[in-house]
Amino acid sequence: MNSPSTPRSPSPPTSSTPASILPIGTVGNALDNALMESQIGSYKTELIKPRRPWHSLADVELATAEWVDWFNNQRLHTAIRDIPPHEHQTNYYAQHQPQPAAGANA
């Protein structure tokens, strides 16, 4: 029996545990760990390791926000003809706007 001062280890997840609260790395969860770990590896290689030593958590948070902005909006992506993802998305939606029905009055 555990005394009040003895920490209890968490119960292992069961098949009825919602996927949203399963820990990362749990066998059988729906997260694609390989993709996530690849992204984390890029983040560490491109941002965290080259700028060591970090002086505060605030420095890491600011640099992370800047890196995410660069990654989503500015980096050149070879799979989309060397344009930034944001530009590709803008171009895509500009070409795929719903067209008004023929004969509809504006």
PDB file of N, CA and C in Angstrom:
ATOM      1  N   MET A   1       0.845  -1.172   0.000  1.00  0.00           N
ATOM      2  CA  MET A   1       0.000   0.000   0.000  1.00  0.00           C
ATOM      3  C   MET A   1       0.889   1.234   0.000  1.00  0.00           C
ATOM      4  N   ASN A   2       0.533   2.225  -0.817  1.00  0.00           N
ATOM      5  CA  ASN A   2       1.307   3.462  -0.910  1.00  0.00           C
ATOM      6  C   ASN A   2       0.932   4.400   0.212  1.00  0.00           C
ATOM      7  N   SER A   3       1.941   4.975   0.831  1.00  0.00           N
ATOM      8  CA  SER A   3       1.671   6.000   1.832  1.00  0.00           C
ATOM      9  C   SER A   3       1.492   7.324   1.112  1.00  0.00           C
ATOM     10  N   PRO A   4       0.919   8.350   1.760  1.00  0.00           N
ATOM     11  CA  PRO A   4       0.700   9.638   1.105  1.00  0.00           C
ATOM     12  C   PRO A   4       1.993  10.254   0.565  1.00  0.00           C
ATOM     13  N   SER A   5       3.141   9.945   1.149  1.00  0.00           N
ATOM     14  CA  SER A   5       4.384  10.557   0.689  1.00  0.00           C
ATOM     15  C   SER A   5       5.055   9.756  -0.419  1.00  0.00           C
ATOM     16  N   THR A   6       4.542   8.576  -0.723  1.00  0.00           N
ATOM     17  CA  THR A   6       5.141   7.760  -1.771  1.00  0.00           C
ATOM     18  C   THR A   6       4.506   8.104  -3.110  1.00  0.00           C
ATOM     19  N   PRO A   7       5.319   8.563  -4.084  1.00  0.00           N
ATOM     20  CA  PRO A   7       4.735   8.884  -5.385  1.00  0.00           C
ATOM     21  C   PRO A   7       4.275   7.616  -6.094  1.00  0.00           C
ATOM     22  N   ARG A   8       3.141   7.709  -6.748  1.00  0.00           N
ATOM     23  CA  ARG A   8       2.619   6.565  -7.478  1.00  0.00           C
ATOM     24  C   ARG A   8       2.987   6.710  -8.948  1.00  0.00           C
ATOM     25  N   SER A   9       3.351   5.616  -9.562  1.00  0.00           N
ATOM     26  CA  SER A   9       3.610   5.671 -10.993  1.00  0.00           C
ATOM     27  C   SER A   9       2.272   5.659 -11.715  1.00  0.00           C
ATOM     28  N   PRO A  10       2.198   6.341 -12.872  1.00  0.00           N
ATOM     29  CA  PRO A  10       0.921   6.387 -13.583  1.00  0.00           C
ATOM     30  C   PRO A  10       0.522   5.005 -14.088  1.00  0.00           C
ATOM     31  N   SER A  11      -0.770   4.824 -14.215  1.00  0.00           N
ATOM     32  CA  SER A  11      -1.266   3.565 -14.751  1.00  0.00           C
ATOM     33  C   SER A  11      -0.901   3.484 -16.220  1.00  0.00           C
ATOM     34  N   PRO A  12      -0.574   2.293 -16.707  1.00  0.00           N
ATOM     35  CA  PRO A  12      -0.258   2.175 -18.130  1.00  0.00           C
ATOM     36  C   PRO A  12      -1.508   2.423 -18.961  1.00  0.00           C
ATOM     37  N   PRO A  13      -1.329   2.954 -20.200  1.00  0.00           N
ATOM     38  CA  PRO A  13      -2.486   3.194 -21.038  1.00  0.00           C
ATOM     39  C   PRO A  13      -3.181   1.890 -21.390  1.00  0.00           C
ATOM     40  N   THR A  14      -4.469   1.947 -21.558  1.00  0.00           N
ATOM     41  CA  THR A  14      -5.244   0.777 -21.955  1.00  0.00           C
ATOM     42  C   THR A  14      -5.829   1.036 -23.335  1.00  0.00           C
ATOM     43  N   SER A  15      -6.482   0.054 -23.910  1.00  0.00           N
ATOM     44  CA  SER A  15      -7.074   0.227 -25.227  1.00  0.00           C
ATOM     45  C   SER A  15      -8.198   1.261 -25.204  1.00  0.00           C
ATOM     46  N   SER A  16      -8.714   1.581 -24.032  1.00  0.00           N
ATOM     47  CA  SER A  16      -9.780   2.580 -23.945  1.00  0.00           C
ATOM     48  C   SER A  16      -9.235   3.988 -23.669  1.00  0.00           C
ATOM     49  N   THR A  17      -7.910   4.143 -23.522  1.00  0.00           N
ATOM     50  CA  THR A  17      -7.319   5.453 -23.292  1.00  0.00           C
ATOM     51  C   THR A  17      -7.387   6.259 -24.589  1.00  0.00           C
ATOM     52  N   PRO A  18      -7.954   7.481 -24.558  1.00  0.00           N
ATOM     53  CA  PRO A  18      -8.018   8.290 -25.780  1.00  0.00           C
ATOM     54  C   PRO A  18      -6.623   8.584 -26.319  1.00  0.00           C
ATOM     55  N   ALA A  19      -6.468   8.567 -27.645  1.00  0.00           N
ATOM     56  CA  ALA A  19      -5.166   8.807 -28.276  1.00  0.00           C
ATOM     57  C   ALA A  19      -4.616  10.174 -27.919  1.00  0.00           C
ATOM     58  N   SER A  20      -5.483  11.150 -27.637  1.00  0.00           N
ATOM     59  CA  SER A  20      -5.014  12.501 -27.344  1.00  0.00           C
ATOM     60  C   SER A  20      -4.244  12.597 -26.033  1.00  0.00           C
ATOM     61  N   ILE A  21      -4.356  11.600 -25.164  1.00  0.00           N
ATOM     62  CA  ILE A  21      -3.612  11.675 -23.906  1.00  0.00           C
ATOM     63  C   ILE A  21      -2.549  10.598 -23.784  1.00  0.00           C
ATOM     64  N   LEU A  22      -2.341   9.807 -24.848  1.00  0.00           N
ATOM     65  CA  LEU A  22      -1.274   8.824 -24.810  1.00  0.00           C
ATOM     66  C   LEU A  22       0.065   9.537 -24.902  1.00  0.00           C
ATOM     67  N   PRO A  23       1.056   9.071 -24.165  1.00  0.00           N
ATOM     68  CA  PRO A  23       2.368   9.699 -24.258  1.00  0.00           C
ATOM     69  C   PRO A  23       2.997   9.416 -25.621  1.00  0.00           C
ATOM     70  N   ILE A  24       3.833  10.339 -26.076  1.00  0.00           N
ATOM     71  CA  ILE A  24       4.528  10.144 -27.339  1.00  0.00           C
ATOM     72  C   ILE A  24       5.405   8.905 -27.220  1.00  0.00           C
ATOM     73  N   GLY A  25       5.406   8.092 -28.229  1.00  0.00           N
ATOM     74  CA  GLY A  25       6.206   6.881 -28.230  1.00  0.00           C
ATOM     75  C   GLY A  25       5.448   5.656 -27.769  1.00  0.00           C
ATOM     76  N   THR A  26       4.194   5.815 -27.365  1.00  0.00           N
ATOM     77  CA  THR A  26       3.403   4.676 -26.946  1.00  0.00           C
ATOM     78  C   THR A  26       3.135   3.786 -28.149  1.00  0.00           C
ATOM     79  N   VAL A  27       3.339   2.517 -28.002  1.00  0.00           N
ATOM     80  CA  VAL A  27       3.097   1.585 -29.092  1.00  0.00           C
ATOM     81  C   VAL A  27       1.618   1.606 -29.443  1.00  0.00           C
ATOM     82  N   GLY A  28       1.336   1.730 -30.732  1.00  0.00           N
ATOM     83  CA  GLY A  28      -0.037   1.670 -31.187  1.00  0.00           C
ATOM     84  C   GLY A  28      -0.750   2.997 -31.258  1.00  0.00           C
ATOM     85  N   ASN A  29      -0.109   4.110 -30.880  1.00  0.00           N
ATOM     86  CA  ASN A  29      -0.828   5.380 -30.998  1.00  0.00           C
ATOM     87  C   ASN A  29      -0.791   5.852 -32.443  1.00  0.00           C
ATOM     88  N   ALA A  30      -1.593   6.834 -32.775  1.00  0.00           N
ATOM     89  CA  ALA A  30      -1.768   7.238 -34.161  1.00  0.00           C
ATOM     90  C   ALA A  30      -0.733   8.255 -34.643  1.00  0.00           C
ATOM     91  N   LEU A  31       0.125   8.718 -33.782  1.00  0.00           N
ATOM     92  CA  LEU A  31       1.107   9.715 -34.199  1.00  0.00           C
ATOM     93  C   LEU A  31       2.185   9.075 -35.061  1.00  0.00           C
ATOM     94  N   ASP A  32       2.648   9.792 -36.060  1.00  0.00           N
ATOM     95  CA  ASP A  32       3.728   9.297 -36.899  1.00  0.00           C
ATOM     96  C   ASP A  32       5.037   9.753 -36.266  1.00  0.00           C
ATOM     97  N   ASN A  33       5.572   8.939 -35.380  1.00  0.00           N
ATOM     98  CA  ASN A  33       6.758   9.321 -34.624  1.00  0.00           C
ATOM     99  C   ASN A  33       7.969   9.558 -35.510  1.00  0.00           C
ATOM    100  N   ALA A  34       8.117   8.813 -36.592  1.00  0.00           N
ATOM    101  CA  ALA A  34       9.285   8.995 -37.455  1.00  0.00           C
ATOM    102  C   ALA A  34       9.291  10.389 -38.068  1.00  0.00           C
ATOM    103  N   LEU A  35       8.155  10.830 -38.569  1.00  0.00           N
ATOM    104  CA  LEU A  35       8.072  12.166 -39.149  1.00  0.00           C
ATOM    105  C   LEU A  35       8.319  13.235 -38.095  1.00  0.00           C
ATOM    106  N   MET A  36       7.716  13.056 -36.936  1.00  0.00           N
ATOM    107  CA  MET A  36       7.877  14.030 -35.858  1.00  0.00           C
ATOM    108  C   MET A  36       9.338  14.090 -35.401  1.00  0.00           C
ATOM    109  N   GLU A  37       9.971  12.954 -35.252  1.00  0.00           N
ATOM    110  CA  GLU A  37      11.362  12.947 -34.814  1.00  0.00           C
ATOM    111  C   GLU A  37      12.283  13.527 -35.873  1.00  0.00           C
ATOM    112  N   SER A  38      11.957  13.331 -37.142  1.00  0.00           N
ATOM    113  CA  SER A  38      12.738  13.937 -38.218  1.00  0.00           C
ATOM    114  C   SER A  38      12.653  15.456 -38.147  1.00  0.00           C
ATOM    115  N   GLN A  39      11.454  15.963 -37.903  1.00  0.00           N
ATOM    116  CA  GLN A  39      11.264  17.414 -37.795  1.00  0.00           C
ATOM    117  C   GLN A  39      12.013  17.970 -36.582  1.00  0.00           C
ATOM    118  N   ILE A  40      11.945  17.272 -35.476  1.00  0.00           N
ATOM    119  CA  ILE A  40      12.654  17.716 -34.278  1.00  0.00           C
ATOM    120  C   ILE A  40      14.158  17.696 -34.525  1.00  0.00           C
ATOM    121  N   GLY A  41      14.637  16.693 -35.253  1.00  0.00           N
ATOM    122  CA  GLY A  41      16.059  16.627 -35.595  1.00  0.00           C
ATOM    123  C   GLY A  41      16.494  17.810 -36.438  1.00  0.00           C
ATOM    124  N   SER A  42      15.654  18.196 -37.415  1.00  0.00           N
ATOM    125  CA  SER A  42      15.965  19.371 -38.238  1.00  0.00           C
ATOM    126  C   SER A  42      16.016  20.632 -37.386  1.00  0.00           C
ATOM    127  N   TYR A  43      15.050  20.768 -36.498  1.00  0.00           N
ATOM    128  CA  TYR A  43      14.990  21.921 -35.596  1.00  0.00           C
ATOM    129  C   TYR A  43      16.258  22.020 -34.747  1.00  0.00           C
ATOM    130  N   LYS A  44      16.675  20.904 -34.189  1.00  0.00           N
ATOM    131  CA  LYS A  44      17.877  20.919 -33.352  1.00  0.00           C
ATOM    132  C   LYS A  44      19.125  21.214 -34.179  1.00  0.00           C
ATOM    133  N   THR A  45      19.229  20.598 -35.371  1.00  0.00           N
ATOM    134  CA  THR A  45      20.410  20.770 -36.209  1.00  0.00           C
ATOM    135  C   THR A  45      20.512  22.184 -36.766  1.00  0.00           C
ATOM    136  N   GLU A  46      19.377  22.740 -37.175  1.00  0.00           N
ATOM    137  CA  GLU A  46      19.385  24.049 -37.817  1.00  0.00           C
ATOM    138  C   GLU A  46      19.355  25.219 -36.842  1.00  0.00           C
ATOM    139  N   LEU A  47      18.814  25.005 -35.643  1.00  0.00           N
ATOM    140  CA  LEU A  47      18.633  26.135 -34.734  1.00  0.00           C
ATOM    141  C   LEU A  47      19.326  25.941 -33.391  1.00  0.00           C
ATOM    142  N   ILE A  48      18.981  24.896 -32.702  1.00  0.00           N
ATOM    143  CA  ILE A  48      19.409  24.758 -31.307  1.00  0.00           C
ATOM    144  C   ILE A  48      20.922  24.559 -31.177  1.00  0.00           C
ATOM    145  N   LYS A  49      21.477  23.581 -31.865  1.00  0.00           N
ATOM    146  CA  LYS A  49      22.910  23.280 -31.698  1.00  0.00           C
ATOM    147  C   LYS A  49      23.833  24.384 -32.183  1.00  0.00           C
ATOM    148  N   PRO A  50      23.592  25.007 -33.344  1.00  0.00           N
ATOM    149  CA  PRO A  50      24.524  26.041 -33.803  1.00  0.00           C
ATOM    150  C   PRO A  50      24.573  27.288 -32.925  1.00  0.00           C
ATOM    151  N   ARG A  51      23.527  27.565 -32.184  1.00  0.00           N
ATOM    152  CA  ARG A  51      23.479  28.796 -31.382  1.00  0.00           C
ATOM    153  C   ARG A  51      23.810  28.583 -29.913  1.00  0.00           C
ATOM    154  N   ARG A  52      24.303  27.420 -29.553  1.00  0.00           N
ATOM    155  CA  ARG A  52      24.645  27.185 -28.153  1.00  0.00           C
ATOM    156  C   ARG A  52      25.782  28.093 -27.735  1.00  0.00           C
ATOM    157  N   PRO A  53      25.896  28.470 -26.513  1.00  0.00           N
ATOM    158  CA  PRO A  53      24.993  28.201 -25.392  1.00  0.00           C
ATOM    159  C   PRO A  53      23.839  29.201 -25.379  1.00  0.00           C
ATOM    160  N   TRP A  54      22.684  28.724 -25.006  1.00  0.00           N
ATOM    161  CA  TRP A  54      21.508  29.583 -24.846  1.00  0.00           C
ATOM    162  C   TRP A  54      21.565  30.205 -23.463  1.00  0.00           C
ATOM    163  N   HIS A  55      21.191  31.463 -23.357  1.00  0.00           N
ATOM    164  CA  HIS A  55      21.302  32.156 -22.073  1.00  0.00           C
ATOM    165  C   HIS A  55      20.027  32.113 -21.249  1.00  0.00           C
ATOM    166  N   SER A  56      18.890  31.921 -21.913  1.00  0.00           N
ATOM    167  CA  SER A  56      17.644  31.852 -21.155  1.00  0.00           C
ATOM    168  C   SER A  56      16.596  31.113 -21.970  1.00  0.00           C
ATOM    169  N   LEU A  57      15.554  30.671 -21.303  1.00  0.00           N
ATOM    170  CA  LEU A  57      14.434  30.035 -21.968  1.00  0.00           C
ATOM    171  C   LEU A  57      13.762  31.014 -22.930  1.00  0.00           C
ATOM    172  N   ALA A  58      13.695  32.281 -22.559  1.00  0.00           N
ATOM    173  CA  ALA A  58      13.091  33.294 -23.425  1.00  0.00           C
ATOM    174  C   ALA A  58      13.842  33.394 -24.756  1.00  0.00           C
ATOM    175  N   ASP A  59      15.174  33.263 -24.720  1.00  0.00           N
ATOM    176  CA  ASP A  59      15.965  33.279 -25.954  1.00  0.00           C
ATOM    177  C   ASP A  59      15.589  32.109 -26.859  1.00  0.00           C
ATOM    178  N   VAL A  60      15.423  30.936 -26.281  1.00  0.00           N
ATOM    179  CA  VAL A  60      15.042  29.744 -27.044  1.00  0.00           C
ATOM    180  C   VAL A  60      13.638  29.912 -27.618  1.00  0.00           C
ATOM    181  N   GLU A  61      12.713  30.437 -26.817  1.00  0.00           N
ATOM    182  CA  GLU A  61      11.334  30.621 -27.277  1.00  0.00           C
ATOM    183  C   GLU A  61      11.265  31.602 -28.444  1.00  0.00           C
ATOM    184  N   LEU A  62      11.968  32.709 -28.373  1.00  0.00           N
ATOM    185  CA  LEU A  62      11.966  33.696 -29.443  1.00  0.00           C
ATOM    186  C   LEU A  62      12.595  33.118 -30.712  1.00  0.00           C
ATOM    187  N   ALA A  63      13.725  32.461 -30.554  1.00  0.00           N
ATOM    188  CA  ALA A  63      14.391  31.858 -31.714  1.00  0.00           C
ATOM    189  C   ALA A  63      13.520  30.773 -32.337  1.00  0.00           C
ATOM    190  N   THR A  64      12.801  30.011 -31.514  1.00  0.00           N
ATOM    191  CA  THR A  64      11.905  28.978 -32.033  1.00  0.00           C
ATOM    192  C   THR A  64      10.783  29.596 -32.839  1.00  0.00           C
ATOM    193  N   ALA A  65      10.180  30.665 -32.351  1.00  0.00           N
ATOM    194  CA  ALA A  65       9.109  31.346 -33.083  1.00  0.00           C
ATOM    195  C   ALA A  65       9.622  31.865 -34.427  1.00  0.00           C
ATOM    196  N   GLU A  66      10.827  32.406 -34.439  1.00  0.00           N
ATOM    197  CA  GLU A  66      11.415  32.902 -35.682  1.00  0.00           C
ATOM    198  C   GLU A  66      11.693  31.751 -36.649  1.00  0.00           C
ATOM    199  N   TRP A  67      12.200  30.623 -36.130  1.00  0.00           N
ATOM    200  CA  TRP A  67      12.498  29.460 -36.968  1.00  0.00           C
ATOM    201  C   TRP A  67      11.220  28.884 -37.572  1.00  0.00           C
ATOM    202  N   VAL A  68      10.157  28.785 -36.783  1.00  0.00           N
ATOM    203  CA  VAL A  68       8.882  28.262 -37.278  1.00  0.00           C
ATOM    204  C   VAL A  68       8.337  29.179 -38.367  1.00  0.00           C
ATOM    205  N   ASP A  69       8.428  30.494 -38.181  1.00  0.00           N
ATOM    206  CA  ASP A  69       7.992  31.427 -39.209  1.00  0.00           C
ATOM    207  C   ASP A  69       8.799  31.226 -40.493  1.00  0.00           C
ATOM    208  N   TRP A  70      10.115  31.118 -40.375  1.00  0.00           N
ATOM    209  CA  TRP A  70      10.966  30.875 -41.541  1.00  0.00           C
ATOM    210  C   TRP A  70      10.580  29.550 -42.203  1.00  0.00           C
ATOM    211  N   PHE A  71      10.416  28.497 -41.418  1.00  0.00           N
ATOM    212  CA  PHE A  71      10.115  27.170 -41.956  1.00  0.00           C
ATOM    213  C   PHE A  71       8.798  27.178 -42.716  1.00  0.00           C
ATOM    214  N   ASN A  72       7.783  27.847 -42.183  1.00  0.00           N
ATOM    215  CA  ASN A  72       6.451  27.843 -42.802  1.00  0.00           C
ATOM    216  C   ASN A  72       6.303  28.837 -43.947  1.00  0.00           C
ATOM    217  N   ASN A  73       7.059  29.932 -43.925  1.00  0.00           N
ATOM    218  CA  ASN A  73       6.791  31.017 -44.855  1.00  0.00           C
ATOM    219  C   ASN A  73       7.932  31.388 -45.797  1.00  0.00           C
ATOM    220  N   GLN A  74       9.177  31.041 -45.481  1.00  0.00           N
ATOM    221  CA  GLN A  74      10.281  31.565 -46.267  1.00  0.00           C
ATOM    222  C   GLN A  74      11.209  30.524 -46.874  1.00  0.00           C
ATOM    223  N   ARG A  75      11.342  29.364 -46.268  1.00  0.00           N
ATOM    224  CA  ARG A  75      12.325  28.390 -46.756  1.00  0.00           C
ATOM    225  C   ARG A  75      11.950  27.931 -48.154  1.00  0.00           C
ATOM    226  N   LEU A  76      12.953  27.631 -48.950  1.00  0.00           N
ATOM    227  CA  LEU A  76      12.717  27.118 -50.288  1.00  0.00           C
ATOM    228  C   LEU A  76      12.543  25.610 -50.189  1.00  0.00           C
ATOM    229  N   HIS A  77      11.505  25.100 -50.809  1.00  0.00           N
ATOM    230  CA  HIS A  77      11.164  23.683 -50.695  1.00  0.00           C
ATOM    231  C   HIS A  77      11.306  23.033 -52.068  1.00  0.00           C
ATOM    232  N   THR A  78      12.211  22.066 -52.171  1.00  0.00           N
ATOM    233  CA  THR A  78      12.496  21.455 -53.464  1.00  0.00           C
ATOM    234  C   THR A  78      11.313  20.683 -54.036  1.00  0.00           C
ATOM    235  N   ALA A  79      10.446  20.134 -53.220  1.00  0.00           N
ATOM    236  CA  ALA A  79       9.310  19.354 -53.726  1.00  0.00           C
ATOM    237  C   ALA A  79       8.243  20.240 -54.373  1.00  0.00           C
ATOM    238  N   ILE A  80       8.333  21.545 -54.169  1.00  0.00           N
ATOM    239  CA  ILE A  80       7.350  22.468 -54.766  1.00  0.00           C
ATOM    240  C   ILE A  80       8.069  23.526 -55.608  1.00  0.00           C
ATOM    241  N   ARG A  81       9.041  23.078 -56.402  1.00  0.00           N
ATOM    242  CA  ARG A  81       9.768  23.910 -57.369  1.00  0.00           C
ATOM    243  C   ARG A  81      10.550  25.052 -56.720  1.00  0.00           C
ATOM    244  N   ASP A  82      11.147  24.799 -55.593  1.00  0.00           N
ATOM    245  CA  ASP A  82      12.022  25.766 -54.915  1.00  0.00           C
ATOM    246  C   ASP A  82      11.354  27.103 -54.619  1.00  0.00           C
ATOM    247  N   ILE A  83      10.106  27.021 -54.158  1.00  0.00           N
ATOM    248  CA  ILE A  83       9.434  28.220 -53.675  1.00  0.00           C
ATOM    249  C   ILE A  83       9.052  27.989 -52.215  1.00  0.00           C
ATOM    250  N   PRO A  84       8.830  29.049 -51.456  1.00  0.00           N
ATOM    251  CA  PRO A  84       8.444  28.881 -50.048  1.00  0.00           C
ATOM    252  C   PRO A  84       7.047  28.252 -49.938  1.00  0.00           C
ATOM    253  N   PRO A  85       6.796  27.468 -48.893  1.00  0.00           N
ATOM    254  CA  PRO A  85       5.483  26.846 -48.704  1.00  0.00           C
ATOM    255  C   PRO A  85       4.332  27.847 -48.714  1.00  0.00           C
ATOM    256  N   HIS A  86       4.517  29.002 -48.102  1.00  0.00           N
ATOM    257  CA  HIS A  86       3.450  30.000 -48.051  1.00  0.00           C
ATOM    258  C   HIS A  86       3.083  30.475 -49.465  1.00  0.00           C
ATOM    259  N   GLU A  87       4.095  30.702 -50.300  1.00  0.00           N
ATOM    260  CA  GLU A  87       3.849  31.123 -51.681  1.00  0.00           C
ATOM    261  C   GLU A  87       3.132  30.022 -52.466  1.00  0.00           C
ATOM    262  N   HIS A  88       3.537  28.789 -52.271  1.00  0.00           N
ATOM    263  CA  HIS A  88       2.872  27.655 -52.932  1.00  0.00           C
ATOM    264  C   HIS A  88       1.401  27.569 -52.521  1.00  0.00           C
ATOM    265  N   GLN A  89       1.132  27.717 -51.239  1.00  0.00           N
ATOM    266  CA  GLN A  89      -0.242  27.659 -50.745  1.00  0.00           C
ATOM    267  C   GLN A  89      -1.075  28.805 -51.334  1.00  0.00           C
ATOM    268  N   THR A  90      -0.515  30.006 -51.372  1.00  0.00           N
ATOM    269  CA  THR A  90      -1.217  31.155 -51.944  1.00  0.00           C
ATOM    270  C   THR A  90      -1.539  30.904 -53.413  1.00  0.00           C
ATOM    271  N   ASN A  91      -0.557  30.403 -54.172  1.00  0.00           N
ATOM    272  CA  ASN A  91      -0.768  30.100 -55.586  1.00  0.00           C
ATOM    273  C   ASN A  91      -1.843  29.025 -55.765  1.00  0.00           C
ATOM    274  N   TYR A  92      -1.793  28.008 -54.946  1.00  0.00           N
ATOM    275  CA  TYR A  92      -2.760  26.914 -55.039  1.00  0.00           C
ATOM    276  C   TYR A  92      -4.181  27.429 -54.849  1.00  0.00           C
ATOM    277  N   TYR A  93      -4.414  28.182 -53.786  1.00  0.00           N
ATOM    278  CA  TYR A  93      -5.764  28.662 -53.511  1.00  0.00           C
ATOM    279  C   TYR A  93      -6.220  29.707 -54.529  1.00  0.00           C
ATOM    280  N   ALA A  94      -5.291  30.466 -55.116  1.00  0.00           N
ATOM    281  CA  ALA A  94      -5.664  31.421 -56.158  1.00  0.00           C
ATOM    282  C   ALA A  94      -6.173  30.694 -57.404  1.00  0.00           C
ATOM    283  N   GLN A  95      -5.637  29.510 -57.663  1.00  0.00           N
ATOM    284  CA  GLN A  95      -6.045  28.733 -58.835  1.00  0.00           C
ATOM    285  C   GLN A  95      -7.262  27.854 -58.573  1.00  0.00           C
ATOM    286  N   HIS A  96      -7.611  27.652 -57.313  1.00  0.00           N
ATOM    287  CA  HIS A  96      -8.695  26.740 -56.966  1.00  0.00           C
ATOM    288  C   HIS A  96      -9.832  27.438 -56.232  1.00  0.00           C
ATOM    289  N   GLN A  97     -10.107  28.684 -56.595  1.00  0.00           N
ATOM    290  CA  GLN A  97     -11.215  29.409 -55.988  1.00  0.00           C
ATOM    291  C   GLN A  97     -12.522  28.902 -56.595  1.00  0.00           C
ATOM    292  N   PRO A  98     -13.572  28.797 -55.811  1.00  0.00           N
ATOM    293  CA  PRO A  98     -14.852  28.369 -56.377  1.00  0.00           C
ATOM    294  C   PRO A  98     -15.327  29.386 -57.413  1.00  0.00           C
ATOM    295  N   GLN A  99     -15.835  28.878 -58.521  1.00  0.00           N
ATOM    296  CA  GLN A  99     -16.334  29.738 -59.589  1.00  0.00           C
ATOM    297  C   GLN A  99     -17.834  29.960 -59.385  1.00  0.00           C
ATOM    298  N   PRO A 100     -18.313  31.194 -59.640  1.00  0.00           N
ATOM    299  CA  PRO A 100     -19.758  31.429 -59.494  1.00  0.00           C
ATOM    300  C   PRO A 100     -20.521  30.617 -60.543  1.00  0.00           C
ATOM    301  N   ALA A 101     -21.725  30.240 -60.197  1.00  0.00           N
ATOM    302  CA  ALA A 101     -22.558  29.475 -61.113  1.00  0.00           C
ATOM    303  C   ALA A 101     -22.864  30.315 -62.356  1.00  0.00           C
ATOM    304  N   ALA A 102     -22.903  29.650 -63.506  1.00  0.00           N
ATOM    305  CA  ALA A 102     -23.179  30.351 -64.768  1.00  0.00           C
ATOM    306  C   ALA A 102     -24.550  31.004 -64.713  1.00  0.00           C
ATOM    307  N   GLY A 103     -24.630  32.264 -65.149  1.00  0.00           N
ATOM    308  CA  GLY A 103     -25.890  32.974 -65.174  1.00  0.00           C
ATOM    309  C   GLY A 103     -26.327  33.560 -63.839  1.00  0.00           C
ATOM    310  N   ALA A 104     -25.492  33.398 -62.807  1.00  0.00           N
ATOM    311  CA  ALA A 104     -25.845  33.953 -61.492  1.00  0.00           C
ATOM    312  C   ALA A 104     -25.630  35.455 -61.511  1.00  0.00           C
ATOM    313  N   ASN A 105     -26.558  36.181 -60.946  1.00  0.00           N
ATOM    314  CA  ASN A 105     -26.426  37.631 -60.857  1.00  0.00           C
ATOM    315  C   ASN A 105     -25.567  38.013 -59.673  1.00  0.00           C
ATOM    316  N   ALA A 106     -24.642  38.936 -59.906  1.00  0.00           N
ATOM    317  CA  ALA A 106     -23.749  39.352 -58.831  1.00  0.00           C
ATOM    318  C   ALA A 106     -24.325  40.505 -58.077  1.00  0.00           C
TER     319      ALA A 106
END
